[in-house]
mmCIF file of C-alpha atoms in Angstrom:
data_model
loop_
_atom_site.group_PDB
_atom_site.id
_atom_site.type_symbol
_atom_site.label_atom_id
_atom_site.label_comp_id
_atom_site.label_asym_id
_atom_site.label_seq_id
_atom_site.Cartn_x
_atom_site.Cartn_y
_atom_site.Cartn_z
ATOM 1 C CA MET A 1 -3.332 62.877 47.886
ATOM 2 C CA THR A 2 -6.063 60.797 49.486
ATOM 3 C CA GLU A 3 -7.889 63.851 50.792
ATOM 4 C CA GLY A 4 -7.903 65.444 47.314
ATOM 5 C CA ARG A 5 -9.347 62.322 45.769
ATOM 6 C CA SER A 6 -12.040 61.959 48.434
ATOM 7 C CA SER A 7 -13.127 65.610 48.164
ATOM 8 C CA THR A 8 -13.430 65.235 44.373
ATOM 9 C CA ALA A 9 -15.716 62.246 44.830
ATOM 10 C CA LEU A 10 -17.866 64.258 47.241
ATOM 11 C CA GLU A 11 -18.002 67.156 44.794
ATOM 12 C CA VAL A 12 -19.293 64.845 42.068
ATOM 13 C CA LEU A 13 -22.054 63.644 44.392
ATOM 14 C CA ARG A 14 -23.048 67.274 45.024
ATOM 15 C CA ILE A 15 -24.149 67.556 41.378
ATOM 16 C CA PRO A 16 -27.964 67.034 41.551
ATOM 17 C CA GLU A 17 -28.274 65.452 38.099
ATOM 18 C CA TYR A 18 -25.437 63.040 38.820
ATOM 19 C CA ARG A 19 -27.153 61.919 42.023
ATOM 20 C CA ARG A 20 -30.367 61.275 40.082
ATOM 21 C CA PHE A 21 -28.389 59.436 37.423
ATOM 22 C CA ILE A 22 -26.763 57.217 40.062
ATOM 23 C CA VAL A 23 -30.195 56.336 41.493
ATOM 24 C CA THR A 24 -31.433 55.542 37.985
ATOM 25 C CA ARG A 25 -28.457 53.298 37.265
ATOM 26 C CA PHE A 26 -28.700 51.622 40.659
ATOM 27 C CA PHE A 27 -32.310 50.491 40.243
ATOM 28 C CA TYR A 28 -31.892 49.636 36.561
ATOM 29 C CA ILE A 29 -28.850 47.427 37.182
ATOM 30 C CA MET A 30 -30.474 45.851 40.242
ATOM 31 C CA ALA A 31 -33.446 44.901 38.058
ATOM 32 C CA MET A 32 -31.182 43.457 35.351
ATOM 33 C CA ARG A 33 -29.249 41.353 37.844
ATOM 34 C CA MET A 34 -32.443 40.011 39.373
ATOM 35 C CA VAL A 35 -33.630 38.993 35.903
ATOM 36 C CA THR A 36 -30.299 37.273 35.150
ATOM 37 C CA THR A 37 -30.302 35.342 38.432
ATOM 38 C CA THR A 38 -33.963 34.355 38.261
ATOM 39 C CA VAL A 39 -33.985 33.315 34.610
ATOM 40 C CA GLY A 40 -30.795 31.244 35.058
ATOM 41 C CA TRP A 41 -32.243 29.405 38.044
ATOM 42 C CA ARG A 42 -35.629 28.834 36.424
ATOM 43 C CA ILE A 43 -34.217 27.525 33.139
ATOM 44 C CA TYR A 44 -31.901 25.103 34.937
ATOM 45 C CA GLU A 45 -34.798 24.019 37.157
ATOM 46 C CA ILE A 46 -36.843 23.243 34.030
ATOM 47 C CA THR A 47 -34.108 21.529 32.000
ATOM 48 C CA ARG A 48 -31.324 20.398 34.397
ATOM 49 C CA ASN A 49 -29.049 21.003 31.398
ATOM 50 C CA PRO A 50 -25.987 23.329 31.596
ATOM 51 C CA LEU A 51 -26.264 23.971 27.853
ATOM 52 C CA ALA A 52 -29.710 25.487 28.433
ATOM 53 C CA ILE A 53 -28.062 28.080 30.699
ATOM 54 C CA GLY A 54 -25.550 28.787 27.951
ATOM 55 C CA LEU A 55 -28.383 29.457 25.510
ATOM 56 C CA ILE A 56 -29.592 32.280 27.771
ATOM 57 C CA GLY A 57 -26.284 34.031 27.227
ATOM 58 C CA LEU A 58 -26.374 33.359 23.487
ATOM 59 C CA SER A 59 -29.925 34.744 23.246
ATOM 60 C CA GLU A 60 -28.770 38.046 24.730
ATOM 61 C CA PHE A 61 -25.363 38.099 23.040
ATOM 62 C CA LEU A 62 -26.544 37.882 19.432
ATOM 63 C CA PRO A 63 -28.611 41.095 19.321
ATOM 64 C CA ALA A 64 -26.357 43.013 21.737
ATOM 65 C CA PHE A 65 -23.296 42.239 19.613
ATOM 66 C CA GLY A 66 -24.956 42.494 16.219
ATOM 67 C CA LEU A 67 -26.499 45.913 16.879
ATOM 68 C CA ALA A 68 -23.699 47.447 18.960
ATOM 69 C CA LEU A 69 -21.964 49.411 16.197
ATOM 70 C CA TYR A 70 -25.208 50.784 14.756
ATOM 71 C CA ALA A 71 -26.337 51.630 18.293
ATOM 72 C CA GLY A 72 -23.223 53.763 18.762
ATOM 73 C CA HIS A 73 -24.077 55.718 15.608
ATOM 74 C CA VAL A 74 -27.624 56.287 16.906
ATOM 75 C CA ILE A 75 -26.480 57.283 20.411
ATOM 76 C CA ASP A 76 -24.111 59.987 19.166
ATOM 77 C CA ARG A 77 -26.957 61.473 17.098
ATOM 78 C CA SER A 78 -29.599 61.304 19.820
ATOM 79 C CA ASP A 79 -30.586 63.015 23.032
ATOM 80 C CA LYS A 80 -29.165 60.327 25.308
ATOM 81 C CA ARG A 81 -31.688 61.011 28.042
ATOM 82 C CA ALA A 82 -34.636 60.578 25.636
ATOM 83 C CA LEU A 83 -33.087 57.388 24.238
ATOM 84 C CA LEU A 84 -32.668 55.975 27.743
ATOM 85 C CA LEU A 85 -36.287 56.794 28.610
ATOM 86 C CA ARG A 86 -37.444 54.756 25.601
ATOM 87 C CA THR A 87 -35.150 51.785 26.255
ATOM 88 C CA THR A 88 -36.069 51.675 29.956
ATOM 89 C CA ALA A 89 -39.768 51.611 29.061
ATOM 90 C CA LEU A 90 -39.137 48.772 26.601
ATOM 91 C CA TYR A 91 -37.177 46.844 29.250
ATOM 92 C CA LEU A 92 -40.167 47.197 31.569
ATOM 93 C CA GLY A 93 -42.268 45.610 28.827
ATOM 94 C CA CYS A 94 -39.880 42.634 28.664
ATOM 95 C CA VAL A 95 -40.059 42.133 32.433
ATOM 96 C CA ILE A 96 -43.859 42.208 32.223
ATOM 97 C CA CYS A 97 -43.621 39.382 29.653
ATOM 98 C CA LEU A 98 -41.490 37.342 32.092
ATOM 99 C CA LEU A 99 -44.052 38.137 34.774
ATOM 100 C CA ALA A 100 -46.797 36.776 32.511
ATOM 101 C CA LEU A 101 -44.812 33.555 31.919
ATOM 102 C CA ALA A 102 -44.558 33.131 35.708
ATOM 103 C CA PHE A 103 -48.287 33.666 36.227
ATOM 104 C CA GLY A 104 -49.834 30.404 37.451
ATOM 105 C CA PRO A 105 -52.568 29.835 34.835
ATOM 106 C CA VAL A 106 -50.229 30.811 31.982
ATOM 107 C CA ALA A 107 -47.346 28.655 33.238
ATOM 108 C CA GLN A 108 -49.677 25.689 33.756
ATOM 109 C CA SER A 109 -51.241 25.996 30.306
ATOM 110 C CA LEU A 110 -47.850 26.042 28.577
ATOM 111 C CA LYS A 111 -45.551 23.043 28.397
ATOM 112 C CA SER A 112 -42.177 23.522 30.061
ATOM 113 C CA HIS A 113 -40.329 23.680 26.748
ATOM 114 C CA TRP A 114 -42.616 26.506 25.608
ATOM 115 C CA VAL A 115 -41.808 28.457 28.788
ATOM 116 C CA GLN A 116 -38.126 27.831 28.106
ATOM 117 C CA TRP A 117 -38.167 29.047 24.498
ATOM 118 C CA LEU A 118 -40.450 32.003 25.168
ATOM 119 C CA THR A 119 -38.041 33.026 27.923
ATOM 120 C CA TYR A 120 -35.199 32.898 25.387
ATOM 121 C CA ALA A 121 -37.268 35.129 23.087
ATOM 122 C CA VAL A 122 -37.768 37.719 25.832
ATOM 123 C CA ILE A 123 -34.058 37.643 26.695
ATOM 124 C CA PHE A 124 -33.300 38.179 22.998
ATOM 125 C CA CYS A 125 -35.384 41.358 23.186
ATOM 126 C CA THR A 126 -33.507 42.528 26.277
ATOM 127 C CA GLY A 127 -30.301 42.032 24.271
ATOM 128 C CA VAL A 128 -31.630 44.430 21.627
ATOM 129 C CA ILE A 129 -32.409 46.964 24.361
ATOM 130 C CA ARG A 130 -28.996 46.547 26.000
ATOM 131 C CA ALA A 131 -27.259 47.295 22.692
ATOM 132 C CA PHE A 132 -28.566 50.866 23.000
ATOM 133 C CA ALA A 133 -29.049 51.347 26.757
ATOM 134 C CA GLY A 134 -25.651 50.133 27.996
ATOM 135 C CA PRO A 135 -23.470 52.466 25.869
ATOM 136 C CA ALA A 136 -25.910 55.360 26.387
ATOM 137 C CA LEU A 137 -25.610 55.001 30.169
ATOM 138 C CA GLN A 138 -21.837 55.290 29.838
ATOM 139 C CA ALA A 139 -21.831 58.086 27.264
ATOM 140 C CA ILE A 140 -24.229 60.368 29.150
ATOM 141 C CA ILE A 141 -21.891 60.696 32.163
ATOM 142 C CA ALA A 142 -19.674 63.187 30.338
ATOM 143 C CA GLN A 143 -22.747 65.395 29.745
ATOM 144 C CA ILE A 144 -23.603 65.403 33.451
ATOM 145 C CA VAL A 145 -20.232 66.010 35.138
ATOM 146 C CA PRO A 146 -17.274 68.273 34.165
ATOM 147 C CA HIS A 147 -14.445 66.581 32.284
ATOM 148 C CA GLU A 148 -11.941 67.020 35.119
ATOM 149 C CA ARG A 149 -14.196 65.010 37.446
ATOM 150 C CA LEU A 150 -14.694 62.077 35.083
ATOM 151 C CA PRO A 151 -12.252 59.704 36.882
ATOM 152 C CA SER A 152 -14.141 60.126 40.170
ATOM 153 C CA ALA A 153 -17.484 59.885 38.372
ATOM 154 C CA VAL A 154 -16.369 56.619 36.708
ATOM 155 C CA THR A 155 -15.334 55.133 40.068
ATOM 156 C CA LEU A 156 -18.597 56.147 41.764
ATOM 157 C CA ASN A 157 -20.607 54.944 38.775
ATOM 158 C CA THR A 158 -18.883 51.570 38.922
ATOM 159 C CA SER A 159 -19.464 51.391 42.686
ATOM 160 C CA ALA A 160 -23.188 52.006 42.210
ATOM 161 C CA PHE A 161 -23.231 49.326 39.512
ATOM 162 C CA LEU A 162 -21.565 46.807 41.815
ATOM 163 C CA PHE A 163 -23.712 47.562 44.860
ATOM 164 C CA ALA A 164 -26.788 47.146 42.661
ATOM 165 C CA SER A 165 -25.430 43.854 41.309
ATOM 166 C CA VAL A 166 -24.828 42.444 44.792
ATOM 167 C CA ILE A 167 -28.258 43.443 46.083
ATOM 168 C CA GLY A 168 -29.961 42.292 42.886
ATOM 169 C CA HIS A 169 -28.364 38.826 42.906
ATOM 170 C CA ALA A 170 -28.901 38.321 46.642
ATOM 171 C CA THR A 171 -32.484 39.629 46.592
ATOM 172 C CA ALA A 172 -33.386 37.373 43.690
ATOM 173 C CA GLY A 173 -31.985 34.315 45.468
ATOM 174 C CA PHE A 174 -33.848 35.176 48.672
ATOM 175 C CA LEU A 175 -37.152 35.788 46.854
ATOM 176 C CA ILE A 176 -36.836 32.604 44.791
ATOM 177 C CA ALA A 177 -36.316 30.618 47.996
ATOM 178 C CA HIS A 178 -39.151 32.175 50.007
ATOM 179 C CA THR A 179 -41.731 33.421 47.498
ATOM 180 C CA SER A 180 -42.391 32.740 43.821
ATOM 181 C CA TYR A 181 -41.209 33.769 40.390
ATOM 182 C CA LEU A 182 -44.293 35.965 40.152
ATOM 183 C CA VAL A 183 -43.181 37.979 43.185
ATOM 184 C CA VAL A 184 -39.602 38.249 41.891
ATOM 185 C CA PHE A 185 -40.632 39.678 38.529
ATOM 186 C CA GLY A 186 -43.165 41.937 40.225
ATOM 187 C CA VAL A 187 -40.374 43.458 42.317
ATOM 188 C CA VAL A 188 -38.251 43.846 39.188
ATOM 189 C CA CYS A 189 -41.070 45.762 37.488
ATOM 190 C CA CYS A 190 -41.145 48.187 40.426
ATOM 191 C CA TYR A 191 -37.381 48.731 40.227
ATOM 192 C CA VAL A 192 -37.467 49.464 36.494
ATOM 193 C CA LEU A 193 -40.323 51.913 37.020
ATOM 194 C CA ILE A 194 -38.343 53.724 39.749
ATOM 195 C CA ALA A 195 -35.365 53.961 37.396
ATOM 196 C CA TRP A 196 -37.568 55.472 34.683
ATOM 197 C CA VAL A 197 -39.013 58.079 37.063
ATOM 198 C CA PHE A 198 -35.587 59.293 38.233
ATOM 199 C CA LEU A 199 -34.306 59.314 34.656
ATOM 200 C CA PHE A 200 -37.271 61.491 33.697
ATOM 201 C CA THR A 201 -36.097 64.148 36.190
ATOM 202 C CA ILE A 202 -32.783 64.561 34.335
ATOM 203 C CA SER A 203 -32.794 67.405 31.812
ATOM 204 C CA PRO A 204 -32.620 66.695 28.044
ATOM 205 C CA LYS A 205 -29.083 66.461 26.680
ATOM 206 C CA ARG A 206 -27.524 68.190 23.697
ATOM 207 C CA ILE A 207 -27.024 66.063 20.591
ATOM 208 C CA MET A 208 -23.257 65.865 20.108
ATOM 209 C CA VAL A 209 -23.180 65.019 16.371
ATOM 210 C CA THR A 210 -25.515 66.882 14.014
ATOM 211 C CA GLU A 211 -23.907 66.487 10.583
ATOM 212 C CA ASP A 212 -25.540 64.096 8.151
ATOM 213 C CA THR A 213 -23.146 61.160 7.984
ATOM 214 C CA LYS A 214 -23.976 57.745 6.570
ATOM 215 C CA PRO A 215 -24.213 55.099 9.322
ATOM 216 C CA TRP A 216 -21.413 52.981 7.891
ATOM 217 C CA ASP A 217 -19.024 55.941 7.618
ATOM 218 C CA SER A 218 -19.838 56.910 11.207
ATOM 219 C CA ILE A 219 -19.287 53.337 12.405
ATOM 220 C CA LYS A 220 -15.938 53.117 10.601
ATOM 221 C CA GLU A 221 -14.828 56.365 12.255
ATOM 222 C CA GLY A 222 -15.544 54.924 15.685
ATOM 223 C CA LEU A 223 -13.779 51.647 14.923
ATOM 224 C CA ARG A 224 -10.802 53.506 13.499
ATOM 225 C CA PHE A 225 -10.443 55.500 16.712
ATOM 226 C CA VAL A 226 -10.535 52.386 18.910
ATOM 227 C CA PHE A 227 -8.087 50.376 16.810
ATOM 228 C CA HIS A 228 -5.667 53.294 16.475
ATOM 229 C CA THR A 229 -5.714 54.102 20.204
ATOM 230 C CA LYS A 230 -3.504 51.286 21.448
ATOM 231 C CA GLU A 231 -4.190 51.768 25.158
ATOM 232 C CA VAL A 232 -7.948 51.480 24.620
ATOM 233 C CA LEU A 233 -7.638 48.527 22.245
ATOM 234 C CA GLY A 234 -5.239 46.606 24.489
ATOM 235 C CA ALA A 235 -7.326 47.010 27.630
ATOM 236 C CA LEU A 236 -10.554 46.048 25.857
ATOM 237 C CA ALA A 237 -9.031 43.012 24.141
ATOM 238 C CA LEU A 238 -7.540 41.724 27.400
ATOM 239 C CA ASP A 239 -10.886 41.973 29.168
ATOM 240 C CA LEU A 240 -12.696 40.416 26.211
ATOM 241 C CA PHE A 241 -10.746 37.173 26.343
ATOM 242 C CA ALA A 242 -10.501 37.094 30.126
ATOM 243 C CA VAL A 243 -14.278 37.368 30.467
ATOM 244 C CA LEU A 244 -14.872 34.981 27.561
ATOM 245 C CA PHE A 245 -12.788 32.174 29.064
ATOM 246 C CA GLY A 246 -13.316 33.055 32.723
ATOM 247 C CA GLY A 247 -17.112 32.910 32.660
ATOM 248 C CA ALA A 248 -17.383 30.498 35.588
ATOM 249 C CA VAL A 249 -20.367 32.410 36.960
ATOM 250 C CA ALA A 250 -22.477 30.907 34.178
ATOM 251 C CA MET A 251 -22.177 27.535 35.904
ATOM 252 C CA ILE A 252 -23.075 28.819 39.371
ATOM 253 C CA PRO A 253 -26.627 27.345 39.165
ATOM 254 C CA VAL A 254 -25.053 23.905 38.633
ATOM 255 C CA TYR A 255 -22.540 24.388 41.461
ATOM 256 C CA ALA A 256 -25.197 25.691 43.851
ATOM 257 C CA ARG A 257 -27.692 22.907 43.192
ATOM 258 C CA ASP A 258 -25.595 19.821 42.397
ATOM 259 C CA ILE A 259 -22.013 20.334 43.648
ATOM 260 C CA LEU A 260 -22.106 22.624 46.694
ATOM 261 C CA LYS A 261 -25.794 21.859 47.421
ATOM 262 C CA VAL A 262 -26.563 25.263 48.953
ATOM 263 C CA GLY A 263 -29.998 25.914 47.374
ATOM 264 C CA PRO A 264 -31.365 29.183 45.931
ATOM 265 C CA VAL A 265 -30.176 31.399 48.807
ATOM 266 C CA GLY A 266 -26.610 30.107 48.479
ATOM 267 C CA PHE A 267 -26.998 30.502 44.721
ATOM 268 C CA GLY A 268 -27.889 34.162 45.164
ATOM 269 C CA TRP A 269 -24.861 34.787 47.384
ATOM 270 C CA LEU A 270 -22.513 32.949 45.022
ATOM 271 C CA ASN A 271 -23.844 35.132 42.204
ATOM 272 C CA ALA A 272 -23.186 38.220 44.327
ATOM 273 C CA ALA A 273 -19.693 37.175 45.491
ATOM 274 C CA ASP A 274 -17.894 38.589 42.459
ATOM 275 C CA ASP A 275 -19.606 41.955 42.878
ATOM 276 C CA ILE A 276 -18.928 42.028 46.629
ATOM 277 C CA GLY A 277 -15.221 41.653 45.892
ATOM 278 C CA SER A 278 -15.417 44.407 43.282
ATOM 279 C CA ILE A 279 -17.118 46.719 45.791
ATOM 280 C CA CYS A 280 -14.204 46.220 48.199
ATOM 281 C CA THR A 281 -11.877 47.235 45.372
ATOM 282 C CA MET A 282 -13.967 50.306 44.519
ATOM 283 C CA LEU A 283 -13.913 51.511 48.128
ATOM 284 C CA ALA A 284 -10.166 50.976 48.352
ATOM 285 C CA LEU A 285 -9.463 52.749 45.049
ATOM 286 C CA THR A 286 -11.621 55.705 46.067
ATOM 287 C CA LEU A 287 -9.343 56.232 49.083
ATOM 288 C CA TRP A 288 -6.071 55.047 47.529
ATOM 289 C CA PRO A 289 -6.262 55.600 43.756
ATOM 290 C CA LEU A 290 -3.822 53.990 41.354
ATOM 291 C CA ARG A 291 -1.141 56.588 40.652
ATOM 292 C CA ARG A 292 1.305 54.693 38.430
ATOM 293 C CA ARG A 293 2.130 51.367 36.705
ATOM 294 C CA GLN A 294 -1.538 50.808 35.859
ATOM 295 C CA GLY A 295 -0.616 48.552 32.916
ATOM 296 C CA TYR A 296 1.358 46.132 35.066
ATOM 297 C CA ILE A 297 -1.369 46.158 37.715
ATOM 298 C CA LEU A 298 -3.997 45.365 35.075
ATOM 299 C CA LEU A 299 -2.109 42.306 33.829
ATOM 300 C CA TYR A 300 -1.370 41.033 37.357
ATOM 301 C CA ALA A 301 -5.050 41.440 38.252
ATOM 302 C CA VAL A 302 -6.327 39.449 35.270
ATOM 303 C CA PHE A 303 -3.727 36.712 35.934
ATOM 304 C CA GLY A 304 -4.976 36.431 39.523
ATOM 305 C CA PHE A 305 -8.547 36.349 38.213
ATOM 306 C CA GLY A 306 -7.699 33.231 36.207
ATOM 307 C CA VAL A 307 -6.170 31.558 39.267
ATOM 308 C CA GLY A 308 -9.316 32.336 41.271
ATOM 309 C CA ILE A 309 -11.510 30.745 38.589
ATOM 310 C CA ILE A 310 -9.452 27.535 38.781
ATOM 311 C CA ILE A 311 -9.810 27.410 42.585
ATOM 312 C CA PHE A 312 -13.568 27.903 42.290
ATOM 313 C CA GLY A 313 -13.750 25.163 39.671
ATOM 314 C CA VAL A 314 -12.132 22.465 41.804
ATOM 315 C CA SER A 315 -13.599 23.477 45.185
ATOM 316 C CA LYS A 316 -16.378 21.466 46.814
ATOM 317 C CA ILE A 317 -16.480 23.624 49.957
ATOM 318 C CA PHE A 318 -18.925 26.530 49.916
ATOM 319 C CA LEU A 319 -16.752 28.977 51.865
ATOM 320 C CA LEU A 320 -13.707 28.274 49.678
ATOM 321 C CA SER A 321 -15.782 28.662 46.519
ATOM 322 C CA TYR A 322 -17.316 31.868 47.844
ATOM 323 C CA GLY A 323 -13.918 33.257 48.843
ATOM 324 C CA ALA A 324 -12.462 32.437 45.420
ATOM 325 C CA LEU A 325 -15.280 34.335 43.704
ATOM 326 C CA VAL A 326 -14.872 37.308 46.062
ATOM 327 C CA CYS A 327 -11.145 37.449 45.211
ATOM 328 C CA CYS A 328 -11.996 37.217 41.509
ATOM 329 C CA GLY A 329 -14.323 40.159 41.991
ATOM 330 C CA MET A 330 -11.658 42.225 43.736
ATOM 331 C CA LEU A 331 -9.214 41.643 40.904
ATOM 332 C CA ASP A 332 -11.876 42.230 38.264
ATOM 333 C CA GLY A 333 -12.733 45.536 39.963
ATOM 334 C CA ILE A 334 -9.176 46.738 39.351
ATOM 335 C CA SER A 335 -9.519 45.868 35.683
ATOM 336 C CA VAL A 336 -12.887 47.632 35.423
ATOM 337 C CA VAL A 337 -11.555 50.881 36.941
ATOM 338 C CA ILE A 338 -8.435 50.973 34.768
ATOM 339 C CA ARG A 339 -10.338 50.173 31.572
ATOM 340 C CA GLY A 340 -13.209 52.559 32.333
ATOM 341 C CA THR A 341 -10.872 55.431 33.134
ATOM 342 C CA ILE A 342 -8.888 54.906 29.935
ATOM 343 C CA VAL A 343 -12.033 54.889 27.789
ATOM 344 C CA GLN A 344 -13.533 58.010 29.404
ATOM 345 C CA ILE A 345 -10.310 60.044 29.330
ATOM 346 C CA LYS A 346 -9.184 59.072 25.830
ATOM 347 C CA THR A 347 -12.558 59.441 24.058
ATOM 348 C CA PRO A 348 -13.619 62.808 22.540
ATOM 349 C CA ASP A 349 -17.199 63.887 23.304
ATOM 350 C CA PRO A 350 -18.616 63.490 19.749
ATOM 351 C CA MET A 351 -17.509 59.821 19.690
ATOM 352 C CA ARG A 352 -18.568 58.656 23.149
ATOM 353 C CA GLY A 353 -21.578 56.703 21.900
ATOM 354 C CA ARG A 354 -19.618 54.812 19.272
ATOM 355 C CA VAL A 355 -16.645 54.085 21.528
ATOM 356 C CA SER A 356 -18.954 53.002 24.354
ATOM 357 C CA SER A 357 -20.696 50.675 21.894
ATOM 358 C CA VAL A 358 -17.398 49.122 20.838
ATOM 359 C CA ASN A 359 -16.609 48.780 24.539
ATOM 360 C CA SER A 360 -19.935 46.970 25.021
ATOM 361 C CA MET A 361 -19.062 44.622 22.143
ATOM 362 C CA PHE A 362 -15.759 43.755 23.789
ATOM 363 C CA ILE A 363 -16.945 43.551 27.387
ATOM 364 C CA ASN A 364 -20.695 43.302 27.895
ATOM 365 C CA SER A 365 -21.321 40.950 24.985
ATOM 366 C CA SER A 366 -18.379 38.782 26.031
ATOM 367 C CA ASN A 367 -20.259 38.042 29.252
ATOM 368 C CA GLU A 368 -23.126 36.492 27.300
ATOM 369 C CA LEU A 369 -20.817 34.768 24.784
ATOM 370 C CA GLY A 370 -18.732 33.513 27.705
ATOM 371 C CA GLN A 371 -21.913 32.136 29.269
ATOM 372 C CA PHE A 372 -22.656 30.253 26.050
ATOM 373 C CA GLU A 373 -19.046 29.051 25.784
ATOM 374 C CA SER A 374 -19.213 27.788 29.365
ATOM 375 C CA GLY A 375 -22.438 25.923 28.649
ATOM 376 C CA VAL A 376 -21.010 24.258 25.553
ATOM 377 C CA MET A 377 -17.730 23.310 27.257
ATOM 378 C CA ALA A 378 -19.615 21.983 30.288
ATOM 379 C CA ARG A 379 -21.647 19.805 27.942
ATOM 380 C CA LEU A 380 -18.520 18.522 26.185
ATOM 381 C CA MET A 381 -16.045 18.259 29.083
ATOM 382 C CA GLY A 382 -18.167 18.239 32.222
ATOM 383 C CA VAL A 383 -18.865 21.191 34.490
ATOM 384 C CA VAL A 384 -15.717 21.145 36.669
ATOM 385 C CA PRO A 385 -13.201 20.535 33.829
ATOM 386 C CA SER A 386 -14.823 23.306 31.760
ATOM 387 C CA VAL A 387 -14.441 25.878 34.564
ATOM 388 C CA VAL A 388 -10.807 24.866 35.190
ATOM 389 C CA PHE A 389 -10.142 25.050 31.440
ATOM 390 C CA GLY A 390 -11.556 28.572 31.358
ATOM 391 C CA GLY A 391 -9.285 29.714 34.196
ATOM 392 C CA CYS A 392 -6.244 28.216 32.484
ATOM 393 C CA MET A 393 -7.104 29.930 29.204
ATOM 394 C CA THR A 394 -7.426 33.264 31.031
ATOM 395 C CA ILE A 395 -3.866 32.842 32.328
ATOM 396 C CA VAL A 396 -2.664 31.973 28.807
ATOM 397 C CA VAL A 397 -4.287 35.173 27.470
ATOM 398 C CA VAL A 398 -2.453 37.281 30.078
ATOM 399 C CA ILE A 399 0.894 35.682 29.228
ATOM 400 C CA PHE A 400 0.298 36.256 25.514
ATOM 401 C CA THR A 401 -0.719 39.891 26.122
ATOM 402 C CA TRP A 402 2.350 40.505 28.308
ATOM 403 C CA TRP A 403 4.530 39.262 25.449
ATOM 404 C CA LYS A 404 2.719 40.865 22.484
ATOM 405 C CA ALA A 405 1.479 44.174 23.954
ATOM 406 C CA PRO A 406 4.365 45.976 25.693
ATOM 407 C CA ALA A 407 2.574 49.322 25.277
ATOM 408 C CA LEU A 408 -0.270 48.108 27.469
ATOM 409 C CA ARG A 409 2.139 46.628 30.009
ATOM 410 C CA LYS A 410 3.967 49.964 30.369
ATOM 411 C CA MET A 411 0.844 52.126 30.277
ATOM 412 C CA GLU A 412 0.301 54.840 32.899
ATOM 413 C CA TYR A 413 -2.237 57.671 33.193
#
């Protein structure tokens, strides 16, 4: 069984367009993670206020969530490659704006609060872009690889995402420590440009939906599919609340600077710890895929994720904190693979954009909303109690799901 799985993964990598897509995704995600790490550190450096970090997440959440359903309608009626070329170019424009805010004369001429709020404005724009780009990156996979190879393509795609996240977080921390914000955003601009060039080499894609349907009717069709497909709905809802309450990573700048006192390099590695754990999971699942009882495994994994968040919250030892985040990443990787496989296998081709957009509402937007929730709770309860509270609430969500969603618990594919 292992040999069959491994050969399938190699066959997917032999598809030239898929290789170019993986390179595109790698550099694009690496750039996004560098922006997230750098902006979080800079805003906390300016304000020393955890709530200010939470506002970064809110700035990106509002447009990403508000436009997600309409974005799905647009994606299904667009050449996904052309749409991604436009959104990548726009993202490059946003990074150039951050670069300008880091430029010495500009930064010196603006008061710190103006830099803060202009940064929020740029992040708001990236949220608009993500509403379209994120689901399109997921939906285009099925137009690049054959349907029977989608599970392997999903695993490899997730692996590329996680490797890019680790390198992006760690590179940003290293560059912040040893260079300047100007250099960091300059490197990010180069990465986004590389992603655009490789994306350009992919051939145009067929538009999957051509009939003239009103946007609201199209959106309702996508929502109806998600809410009537219990396996998809259960997996997405579980991840939504787990990520919402388990968003401890939002407070990593505070832990790195004030609690663990490890500086920007340690901050970068703490940011990357979750993704390093997920990479270990991806490598293991490529060799030993989940064959049965995926529903039970999903619930156990999210329960363990909540426990790991609690350990991170109370720890004052860097290695223990780092290990807790790595374990959280390993367990989260299991959840990502199970959820991603369900969505790809269960979704018909004409609805991939809309279903991917609903998925982004549940998962991607919950990261930003969870960041805001963490900032607010840290302001109200204190940083450590807020992280512990989030871990406890994640465990409560798993227990509730186990009780109320037996179909998800017994799910296999």
